[in-house]
PDB file of C-alpha atoms and ligand atoms in Angstrom:
ATOM      1  CA  MET K   1       0.000   0.000   0.000  1.00 82.00           C
ATOM      2  CA  ARG K   2       1.347   3.395  -0.971  1.00 95.00           C
ATOM      3  CA  ARG K   3       0.668   6.100   1.605  1.00 95.00           C
ATOM      4  CA  LYS K   4      -0.994   9.031  -0.093  1.00 97.00           C
ATOM      5  CA  LEU K   5       0.939  12.285  -0.218  1.00 98.00           C
ATOM      6  CA  ALA K   6      -0.158  15.913  -0.459  1.00 97.00           C
ATOM      7  CA  ALA K   7       2.816  18.130  -1.236  1.00 98.00           C
ATOM      8  CA  GLY K   8       2.696  21.926  -1.337  1.00 98.00           C
ATOM      9  CA  ASN K   9       5.238  23.869  -3.373  1.00 98.00           C
ATOM     10  CA  TRP K  10       5.326  27.477  -2.203  1.00 97.00           C
ATOM     11  CA  LYS K  11       7.799  28.439  -4.960  1.00 97.00           C
ATOM     12  CA  MET K  12       9.111  31.998  -4.407  1.00 97.00           C
ATOM     13  CA  HIS K  13       6.140  32.939  -2.256  1.00 96.00           C
ATOM     14  CA  GLY K  14       5.711  33.262   1.463  1.00 88.00           C
ATOM     15  CA  SER K  15       7.296  35.451   4.084  1.00 91.00           C
ATOM     16  CA  VAL K  16       7.925  34.703   7.755  1.00 94.00           C
ATOM     17  CA  SER K  17       4.298  35.603   8.458  1.00 94.00           C
ATOM     18  CA  ALA K  18       3.171  32.860   6.041  1.00 94.00           C
ATOM     19  CA  LEU K  19       4.518  30.276   8.492  1.00 95.00           C
ATOM     20  CA  ALA K  20       1.287  30.749  10.456  1.00 94.00           C
ATOM     21  CA  GLU K  21      -0.326  28.723   7.653  1.00 96.00           C
ATOM     22  CA  LEU K  22       1.707  25.724   8.832  1.00 95.00           C
ATOM     23  CA  THR K  23       0.292  25.993  12.325  1.00 94.00           C
ATOM     24  CA  THR K  24      -3.249  26.187  10.931  1.00 95.00           C
ATOM     25  CA  LEU K  25      -2.575  23.219   8.685  1.00 95.00           C
ATOM     26  CA  ALA K  26      -1.067  21.146  11.490  1.00 93.00           C
ATOM     27  CA  ALA K  27      -4.088  21.747  13.693  1.00 92.00           C
ATOM     28  CA  GLN K  28      -6.457  20.407  11.066  1.00 92.00           C
ATOM     29  CA  ILE K  29      -4.780  17.457   9.398  1.00 90.00           C
ATOM     30  CA  ASP K  30      -5.720  13.925  10.325  1.00 88.00           C
ATOM     31  CA  PRO K  31      -2.652  12.087  11.649  1.00 84.00           C
ATOM     32  CA  ARG K  32      -4.046   8.821  10.255  1.00 89.00           C
ATOM     33  CA  GLY K  33      -4.577  10.386   6.848  1.00 92.00           C
ATOM     34  CA  CYS K  34      -2.213  11.169   4.017  1.00 96.00           C
ATOM     35  CA  GLU K  35       1.307  12.404   4.440  1.00 96.00           C
ATOM     36  CA  THR K  36       1.633  16.188   4.085  1.00 97.00           C
ATOM     37  CA  VAL K  37       4.758  17.997   2.900  1.00 98.00           C
ATOM     38  CA  ILE K  38       5.331  21.721   2.490  1.00 98.00           C
ATOM     39  CA  CYS K  39       8.229  23.018   0.411  1.00 98.00           C
ATOM     40  CA  PRO K  40       8.793  26.654   1.396  1.00 98.00           C
ATOM     41  CA  PRO K  41      11.540  28.923   0.018  1.00 97.00           C
ATOM     42  CA  ALA K  42      15.035  28.120   1.328  1.00 97.00           C
ATOM     43  CA  THR K  43      15.038  31.098   3.722  1.00 96.00           C
ATOM     44  CA  LEU K  44      12.081  29.594   5.588  1.00 97.00           C
ATOM     45  CA  LEU K  45      13.374  26.022   5.885  1.00 97.00           C
ATOM     46  CA  PHE K  46      14.749  26.364   9.422  1.00 97.00           C
ATOM     47  CA  PRO K  47      11.724  28.099  10.990  1.00 97.00           C
ATOM     48  CA  ALA K  48       9.325  25.901   9.019  1.00 97.00           C
ATOM     49  CA  CYS K  49      11.044  22.765  10.347  1.00 97.00           C
ATOM     50  CA  ASN K  50      10.894  24.114  13.892  1.00 96.00           C
ATOM     51  CA  ILE K  51       7.155  24.674  13.583  1.00 95.00           C
ATOM     52  CA  ALA K  52       6.551  21.353  11.830  1.00 95.00           C
ATOM     53  CA  LYS K  53       8.678  19.172  14.112  1.00 94.00           C
ATOM     54  CA  PRO K  54       6.011  18.318  16.703  1.00 92.00           C
ATOM     55  CA  THR K  55       3.350  17.994  13.982  1.00 92.00           C
ATOM     56  CA  GLU K  56       2.521  15.530  11.205  1.00 90.00           C
ATOM     57  CA  ILE K  57       3.832  17.898   8.523  1.00 95.00           C
ATOM     58  CA  ALA K  58       7.120  17.190   6.756  1.00 97.00           C
ATOM     59  CA  ILE K  59       9.181  19.949   5.177  1.00 98.00           C
ATOM     60  CA  GLY K  60      10.959  19.884   1.830  1.00 98.00           C
ATOM     61  CA  ALA K  61      13.347  22.105  -0.100  1.00 98.00           C
ATOM     62  CA  GLN K  62      12.661  23.160  -3.676  1.00 98.00           C
ATOM     63  CA  TYR K  63      16.101  22.435  -5.106  1.00 97.00           C
ATOM     64  CA  CYS K  64      19.599  21.346  -4.140  1.00 96.00           C
ATOM     65  CA  HIS K  65      22.990  21.596  -5.800  1.00 97.00           C
ATOM     66  CA  PRO K  66      24.639  18.277  -6.778  1.00 96.00           C
ATOM     67  CA  GLN K  67      27.785  19.050  -4.766  1.00 96.00           C
ATOM     68  CA  SER K  68      27.792  19.048  -0.971  1.00 95.00           C
ATOM     69  CA  GLN K  69      29.815  22.291  -0.753  1.00 95.00           C
ATOM     70  CA  GLY K  70      31.954  24.583  -2.859  1.00 96.00           C
ATOM     71  CA  PRO K  71      32.186  27.845  -4.771  1.00 97.00           C
ATOM     72  CA  PHE K  72      28.584  27.912  -5.996  1.00 96.00           C
ATOM     73  CA  THR K  73      27.229  31.331  -5.094  1.00 96.00           C
ATOM     74  CA  GLY K  74      23.544  31.354  -4.310  1.00 94.00           C
ATOM     75  CA  ASP K  75      23.117  27.580  -4.212  1.00 96.00           C
ATOM     76  CA  ILE K  76      22.341  25.250  -1.307  1.00 97.00           C
ATOM     77  CA  SER K  77      23.359  21.637  -0.887  1.00 98.00           C
ATOM     78  CA  ALA K  78      21.519  18.555   0.330  1.00 98.00           C
ATOM     79  CA  ARG K  79      23.844  18.476   3.332  1.00 97.00           C
ATOM     80  CA  MET K  80      22.693  21.998   4.270  1.00 97.00           C
ATOM     81  CA  ILE K  81      19.077  20.984   3.776  1.00 98.00           C
ATOM     82  CA  VAL K  82      19.519  18.068   6.193  1.00 97.00           C
ATOM     83  CA  GLU K  83      20.698  20.493   8.865  1.00 97.00           C
ATOM     84  CA  THR K  84      17.431  22.423   8.627  1.00 97.00           C
ATOM     85  CA  GLY K  85      15.479  19.270   9.501  1.00 97.00           C
ATOM     86  CA  ALA K  86      13.801  18.965   6.102  1.00 98.00           C
ATOM     87  CA  SER K  87      13.235  15.499   4.683  1.00 98.00           C
ATOM     88  CA  TYR K  88      12.203  16.076   1.042  1.00 98.00           C
ATOM     89  CA  VAL K  89      13.715  17.897  -1.923  1.00 98.00           C
ATOM     90  CA  LEU K  90      11.925  18.770  -5.165  1.00 98.00           C
ATOM     91  CA  ALA K  91      14.058  17.979  -8.197  1.00 98.00           C
ATOM     92  CA  GLY K  92      13.621  19.016 -11.798  1.00 96.00           C
ATOM     93  CA  HIS K  93      10.572  21.230 -11.419  1.00 97.00           C
ATOM     94  CA  SER K  94       9.708  22.564 -14.886  1.00 94.00           C
ATOM     95  CA  GLU K  95      10.234  26.144 -13.729  1.00 96.00           C
ATOM     96  CA  ARG K  96      13.843  25.267 -12.883  1.00 95.00           C
ATOM     97  CA  ARG K  97      14.303  23.189 -16.027  1.00 94.00           C
ATOM     98  CA  GLU K  98      13.218  26.311 -17.914  1.00 92.00           C
ATOM     99  CA  SER K  99      14.628  29.304 -16.028  1.00 92.00           C
ATOM    100  CA  HIS K 100      17.817  27.605 -14.782  1.00 94.00           C
ATOM    101  CA  ALA K 101      18.285  25.401 -17.842  1.00 92.00           C
ATOM    102  CA  GLU K 102      18.365  22.260 -15.688  1.00 95.00           C
ATOM    103  CA  THR K 103      18.888  19.220 -17.897  1.00 96.00           C
ATOM    104  CA  ASP K 104      17.882  15.636 -17.148  1.00 97.00           C
ATOM    105  CA  SER K 105      21.480  14.816 -16.301  1.00 97.00           C
ATOM    106  CA  ALA K 106      21.732  17.783 -13.894  1.00 96.00           C
ATOM    107  CA  VAL K 107      18.528  16.626 -12.191  1.00 98.00           C
ATOM    108  CA  HIS K 108      19.915  13.071 -12.051  1.00 98.00           C
ATOM    109  CA  ASN K 109      22.979  14.366 -10.190  1.00 98.00           C
ATOM    110  CA  GLN K 110      20.844  16.408  -7.818  1.00 98.00           C
ATOM    111  CA  ILE K 111      18.858  13.318  -6.905  1.00 98.00           C
ATOM    112  CA  LEU K 112      22.049  11.388  -6.203  1.00 98.00           C
ATOM    113  CA  ALA K 113      23.030  14.216  -3.831  1.00 98.00           C
ATOM    114  CA  VAL K 114      19.599  14.047  -2.191  1.00 98.00           C
ATOM    115  CA  TRP K 115      19.956  10.295  -1.648  1.00 98.00           C
ATOM    116  CA  LYS K 116      23.485  10.643  -0.279  1.00 97.00           C
ATOM    117  CA  GLU K 117      21.949  12.590   2.610  1.00 98.00           C
ATOM    118  CA  ASN K 118      19.097  10.107   3.030  1.00 98.00           C
ATOM    119  CA  LEU K 119      16.475  12.586   1.908  1.00 98.00           C
ATOM    120  CA  THR K 120      13.559  11.790  -0.391  1.00 98.00           C
ATOM    121  CA  ALA K 121      13.456  13.305  -3.874  1.00 98.00           C
ATOM    122  CA  ILE K 122      10.233  14.438  -5.507  1.00 98.00           C
ATOM    123  CA  LEU K 123      11.142  14.276  -9.177  1.00 98.00           C
ATOM    124  CA  CYS K 124       8.997  16.464 -11.427  1.00 98.00           C
ATOM    125  CA  ILE K 125       8.447  15.509 -15.052  1.00 98.00           C
ATOM    126  CA  GLY K 126       5.968  16.753 -17.612  1.00 97.00           C
ATOM    127  CA  GLU K 127       5.437  17.577 -21.253  1.00 97.00           C
ATOM    128  CA  SER K 128       5.078  21.065 -22.678  1.00 96.00           C
ATOM    129  CA  GLY K 129       2.048  22.187 -24.646  1.00 95.00           C
ATOM    130  CA  GLU K 130       4.151  21.902 -27.812  1.00 96.00           C
ATOM    131  CA  ASP K 131       5.070  18.300 -26.973  1.00 97.00           C
ATOM    132  CA  ARG K 132       1.427  17.426 -26.506  1.00 95.00           C
ATOM    133  CA  GLY K 133       0.460  19.194 -29.725  1.00 95.00           C
ATOM    134  CA  ALA K 134       3.161  17.279 -31.586  1.00 97.00           C
ATOM    135  CA  GLY K 135       1.965  13.948 -30.178  1.00 96.00           C
ATOM    136  CA  ILE K 136       5.255  13.240 -28.393  1.00 97.00           C
ATOM    137  CA  THR K 137       4.028  13.384 -24.778  1.00 97.00           C
ATOM    138  CA  LEU K 138       4.931   9.791 -23.923  1.00 97.00           C
ATOM    139  CA  ASP K 139       8.375  10.097 -25.548  1.00 97.00           C
ATOM    140  CA  THR K 140       9.090  13.238 -23.535  1.00 97.00           C
ATOM    141  CA  ILE K 141       8.003  11.585 -20.296  1.00 98.00           C
ATOM    142  CA  ALA K 142      10.009   8.427 -20.971  1.00 98.00           C
ATOM    143  CA  THR K 143      13.122  10.483 -21.773  1.00 97.00           C
ATOM    144  CA  GLN K 144      12.784  12.665 -18.666  1.00 97.00           C
ATOM    145  CA  LEU K 145      12.134   9.680 -16.452  1.00 98.00           C
ATOM    146  CA  SER K 146      15.058   7.595 -17.671  1.00 97.00           C
ATOM    147  CA  GLY K 147      17.411  10.590 -17.864  1.00 97.00           C
ATOM    148  CA  SER K 148      16.676  12.192 -14.524  1.00 98.00           C
ATOM    149  CA  LEU K 149      15.821   9.293 -12.205  1.00 98.00           C
ATOM    150  CA  PRO K 150      18.990   7.420 -11.171  1.00 98.00           C
ATOM    151  CA  ASP K 151      19.211   3.669 -10.644  1.00 97.00           C
ATOM    152  CA  GLY K 152      18.328   2.716  -7.102  1.00 95.00           C
ATOM    153  CA  ALA K 153      14.981   4.493  -6.842  1.00 97.00           C
ATOM    154  CA  THR K 154      12.689   2.996  -4.188  1.00 96.00           C
ATOM    155  CA  GLY K 155       9.375   3.754  -2.568  1.00 96.00           C
ATOM    156  CA  GLU K 156      11.332   5.337   0.279  1.00 96.00           C
ATOM    157  CA  ASN K 157      13.733   7.626  -1.564  1.00 98.00           C
ATOM    158  CA  ALA K 158      11.717   8.733  -4.572  1.00 98.00           C
ATOM    159  CA  VAL K 159       8.341  10.219  -5.461  1.00 98.00           C
ATOM    160  CA  ILE K 160       7.425  11.152  -9.040  1.00 98.00           C
ATOM    161  CA  ALA K 161       5.255  14.183  -9.779  1.00 98.00           C
ATOM    162  CA  TYR K 162       3.679  14.224 -13.224  1.00 98.00           C
ATOM    163  CA  GLU K 163       3.159  17.893 -13.990  1.00 98.00           C
ATOM    164  CA  PRO K 164       2.180  18.848 -17.531  1.00 97.00           C
ATOM    165  CA  VAL K 165       3.903  22.207 -18.021  1.00 96.00           C
ATOM    166  CA  TRP K 166       0.848  23.672 -19.736  1.00 96.00           C
ATOM    167  CA  ALA K 167      -1.274  22.949 -16.647  1.00 95.00           C
ATOM    168  CA  ILE K 168       0.993  24.659 -14.105  1.00 95.00           C
ATOM    169  CA  GLY K 169      -0.442  27.903 -12.812  1.00 91.00           C
ATOM    170  CA  THR K 170      -2.823  28.185 -15.767  1.00 95.00           C
ATOM    171  CA  GLY K 171      -6.089  26.782 -14.453  1.00 92.00           C
ATOM    172  CA  ASP K 172      -6.023  24.260 -17.337  1.00 92.00           C
ATOM    173  CA  VAL K 173      -6.153  20.665 -16.184  1.00 95.00           C
ATOM    174  CA  PRO K 174      -5.808  17.547 -18.339  1.00 96.00           C
ATOM    175  CA  THR K 175      -8.833  15.306 -18.636  1.00 97.00           C
ATOM    176  CA  LEU K 176      -9.032  12.376 -16.228  1.00 97.00           C
ATOM    177  CA  THR K 177      -8.346  10.108 -19.202  1.00 97.00           C
ATOM    178  CA  GLN K 178      -5.148  11.997 -19.979  1.00 97.00           C
ATOM    179  CA  ILE K 179      -4.024  11.895 -16.329  1.00 98.00           C
ATOM    180  CA  SER K 180      -4.813   8.193 -16.181  1.00 98.00           C
ATOM    181  CA  GLU K 181      -2.899   7.453 -19.391  1.00 97.00           C
ATOM    182  CA  LEU K 182       0.208   9.232 -18.108  1.00 98.00           C
ATOM    183  CA  HIS K 183       0.141   7.793 -14.600  1.00 98.00           C
ATOM    184  CA  ASP K 184      -0.342   4.259 -15.935  1.00 98.00           C
ATOM    185  CA  PHE K 185       2.499   4.840 -18.397  1.00 98.00           C
ATOM    186  CA  ILE K 186       4.856   6.115 -15.673  1.00 98.00           C
ATOM    187  CA  ARG K 187       3.899   3.214 -13.397  1.00 98.00           C
ATOM    188  CA  ALA K 188       4.665   0.709 -16.169  1.00 98.00           C
ATOM    189  CA  GLN K 189       8.038   2.342 -16.821  1.00 97.00           C
ATOM    190  CA  LEU K 190       8.913   2.201 -13.118  1.00 97.00           C
ATOM    191  CA  VAL K 191       7.914  -1.453 -12.812  1.00 97.00           C
ATOM    192  CA  ARG K 192       9.898  -2.358 -15.903  1.00 97.00           C
ATOM    193  CA  ARG K 193      13.013  -0.634 -14.637  1.00 97.00           C
ATOM    194  CA  PHE K 194      12.896  -1.226 -10.877  1.00 96.00           C
ATOM    195  CA  GLY K 195      10.878  -4.429 -10.660  1.00 95.00           C
ATOM    196  CA  ASP K 196       7.449  -5.149  -9.230  1.00 95.00           C
ATOM    197  CA  THR K 197       8.144  -4.315  -5.600  1.00 94.00           C
ATOM    198  CA  GLN K 198       9.926  -0.978  -5.909  1.00 95.00           C
ATOM    199  CA  GLY K 199       8.215   0.023  -9.141  1.00 96.00           C
ATOM    200  CA  ASN K 200       4.854  -0.296  -7.428  1.00 97.00           C
ATOM    201  CA  ALA K 201       6.041   1.321  -4.189  1.00 97.00           C
ATOM    202  CA  ILE K 202       7.078   4.661  -5.729  1.00 98.00           C
ATOM    203  CA  ARG K 203       4.310   7.210  -5.302  1.00 98.00           C
ATOM    204  CA  LEU K 204       2.993   9.143  -8.305  1.00 98.00           C
ATOM    205  CA  LEU K 205       1.626  12.637  -7.735  1.00 98.00           C
ATOM    206  CA  TYR K 206      -0.338  14.708 -10.187  1.00 98.00           C
ATOM    207  CA  GLY K 207       0.534  18.431 -10.325  1.00 97.00           C
ATOM    208  CA  GLY K 208      -0.808  21.392 -12.279  1.00 96.00           C
ATOM    209  CA  SER K 209      -3.701  23.619 -11.217  1.00 96.00           C
ATOM    210  CA  VAL K 210      -4.963  21.276  -8.489  1.00 97.00           C
ATOM    211  CA  LYS K 211      -7.655  23.155  -6.558  1.00 97.00           C
ATOM    212  CA  PRO K 212     -10.247  22.338  -3.902  1.00 97.00           C
ATOM    213  CA  SER K 213     -12.812  22.256  -6.746  1.00 97.00           C
ATOM    214  CA  ASN K 214     -11.068  19.616  -8.887  1.00 97.00           C
ATOM    215  CA  ALA K 215      -9.025  17.597  -6.367  1.00 97.00           C
ATOM    216  CA  ALA K 216     -11.641  14.938  -5.563  1.00 97.00           C
ATOM    217  CA  GLU K 217     -12.124  13.889  -9.193  1.00 97.00           C
ATOM    218  CA  ILE K 218      -8.382  13.820  -9.882  1.00 98.00           C
ATOM    219  CA  PHE K 219      -7.900  11.544  -6.861  1.00 97.00           C
ATOM    220  CA  THR K 220     -10.346   9.007  -8.297  1.00 97.00           C
ATOM    221  CA  VAL K 221      -7.782   8.150 -10.991  1.00 97.00           C
ATOM    222  CA  GLU K 222      -5.893   4.938 -10.380  1.00 94.00           C
ATOM    223  CA  ASN K 223      -2.172   5.414  -9.869  1.00 95.00           C
ATOM    224  CA  VAL K 224      -2.679   8.973  -8.630  1.00 97.00           C
ATOM    225  CA  ASP K 225      -1.235   8.728  -5.120  1.00 98.00           C
ATOM    226  CA  GLY K 226      -1.567  12.408  -4.298  1.00 98.00           C
ATOM    227  CA  ALA K 227      -0.800  15.863  -5.606  1.00 98.00           C
ATOM    228  CA  LEU K 228       1.937  18.435  -5.921  1.00 98.00           C
ATOM    229  CA  VAL K 229       0.140  21.719  -5.411  1.00 98.00           C
ATOM    230  CA  GLY K 230       1.462  25.211  -6.092  1.00 97.00           C
ATOM    231  CA  GLY K 231      -0.922  28.161  -5.750  1.00 96.00           C
ATOM    232  CA  ALA K 232      -3.544  26.310  -3.708  1.00 97.00           C
ATOM    233  CA  SER K 233      -0.965  25.257  -1.094  1.00 97.00           C
ATOM    234  CA  LEU K 234      -0.104  28.807  -0.027  1.00 96.00           C
ATOM    235  CA  GLN K 235      -3.085  29.117   2.244  1.00 95.00           C
ATOM    236  CA  ALA K 236      -4.273  26.437   4.623  1.00 96.00           C
ATOM    237  CA  VAL K 237      -7.870  27.288   3.788  1.00 96.00           C
ATOM    238  CA  ASP K 238      -7.280  26.066   0.207  1.00 97.00           C
ATOM    239  CA  PHE K 239      -4.870  23.227   0.951  1.00 97.00           C
ATOM    240  CA  ILE K 240      -6.943  21.585   3.704  1.00 96.00           C
ATOM    241  CA  PRO K 241      -9.881  20.651   1.435  1.00 97.00           C
ATOM    242  CA  ILE K 242      -7.388  19.137  -1.037  1.00 97.00           C
ATOM    243  CA  ILE K 243      -5.867  17.045   1.772  1.00 97.00           C
ATOM    244  CA  GLN K 244      -9.349  16.015   2.878  1.00 96.00           C
ATOM    245  CA  ALA K 245     -10.273  15.012  -0.664  1.00 97.00           C
ATOM    246  CA  LEU K 246      -7.164  12.841  -0.760  1.00 97.00           C
ATOM    247  CA  ASN K 247      -8.039  11.229   2.572  1.00 95.00           C
ATOM    248  CA  ASP K 248     -11.554  10.516   1.320  1.00 94.00           C
ATOM    249  CA  ALA K 249     -10.404   9.066  -2.019  1.00 94.00           C
TER     250      ALA K 249
HETATM  251  P1  PGA D   1       0.044  25.057  -9.513  1.00 54.35           P
HETATM  252  O1  PGA D   1       1.594  24.628  -9.477  1.00 54.35           O
HETATM  253  O2  PGA D   1      -0.693  24.160  -8.569  1.00 54.35           O
HETATM  254  O3  PGA D   1       0.041  26.499  -9.061  1.00 54.35           O
HETATM  255  O4  PGA D   1      -0.414  24.891 -10.923  1.00 54.35           O
HETATM  256  C1  PGA D   1       1.968  23.273  -9.402  1.00 54.35           C
HETATM  257  C2  PGA D   1       3.462  23.149  -9.385  1.00 54.35           C
HETATM  258  O5  PGA D   1       4.149  23.926 -10.059  1.00 54.35           O
HETATM  259  O6  PGA D   1       4.018  22.278  -8.696  1.00 54.35           O
END
């Protein structure tokens, strides 16, 4: 059984005052329900971990550099992330693939760094609108998955988030049939590469314009083990109904 996971990606949003949302969230989540992770900006990792420690919420970083230290101005390493108390790291989010030109091989190396510190990677993959228009969605996903997920992925150290780029922050959501096709495809790829046990243990999240209004139907799709949520994770009032929908699914 895969434990369901609701992950919130705050991106470059949220000030110290936004940490109050964590307290609100912690007070309302069901400890027997899904796992909940919040990925705040790097500046908030330490205080977020302090708030989350006695609660059921886990904290994640949004990126890490492949090296553990060195002359890399502005970057943070997995070793530094461990010190904050965080347990997850997002890797290969499409916004970083685009604005920081992160390639599959760079993401692959980041995940190795994440694993070296015994953290869990949430690998983001997804096709662009152009890919979908050109009918190459499955090729793009297969290439990203094989190129950015290192050997040795397990249900413990890796989560995959399928996030069609054209659905992120746009309000456009794929049909349930499209989500189902992609999640089944990713599951089959994982089973083929990592075997039945680990391939079926790795959780698959859907991401891209998940809202309280559409979460319940998305969670009916087989092989959707949760969501990676951007905008609707910034406020507990929006994220809580999504978590509840996941618990009810
Ligand atoms: P969104 O972002 O929910 O705001 O579309 C999702 C993501 O980028 O992870």
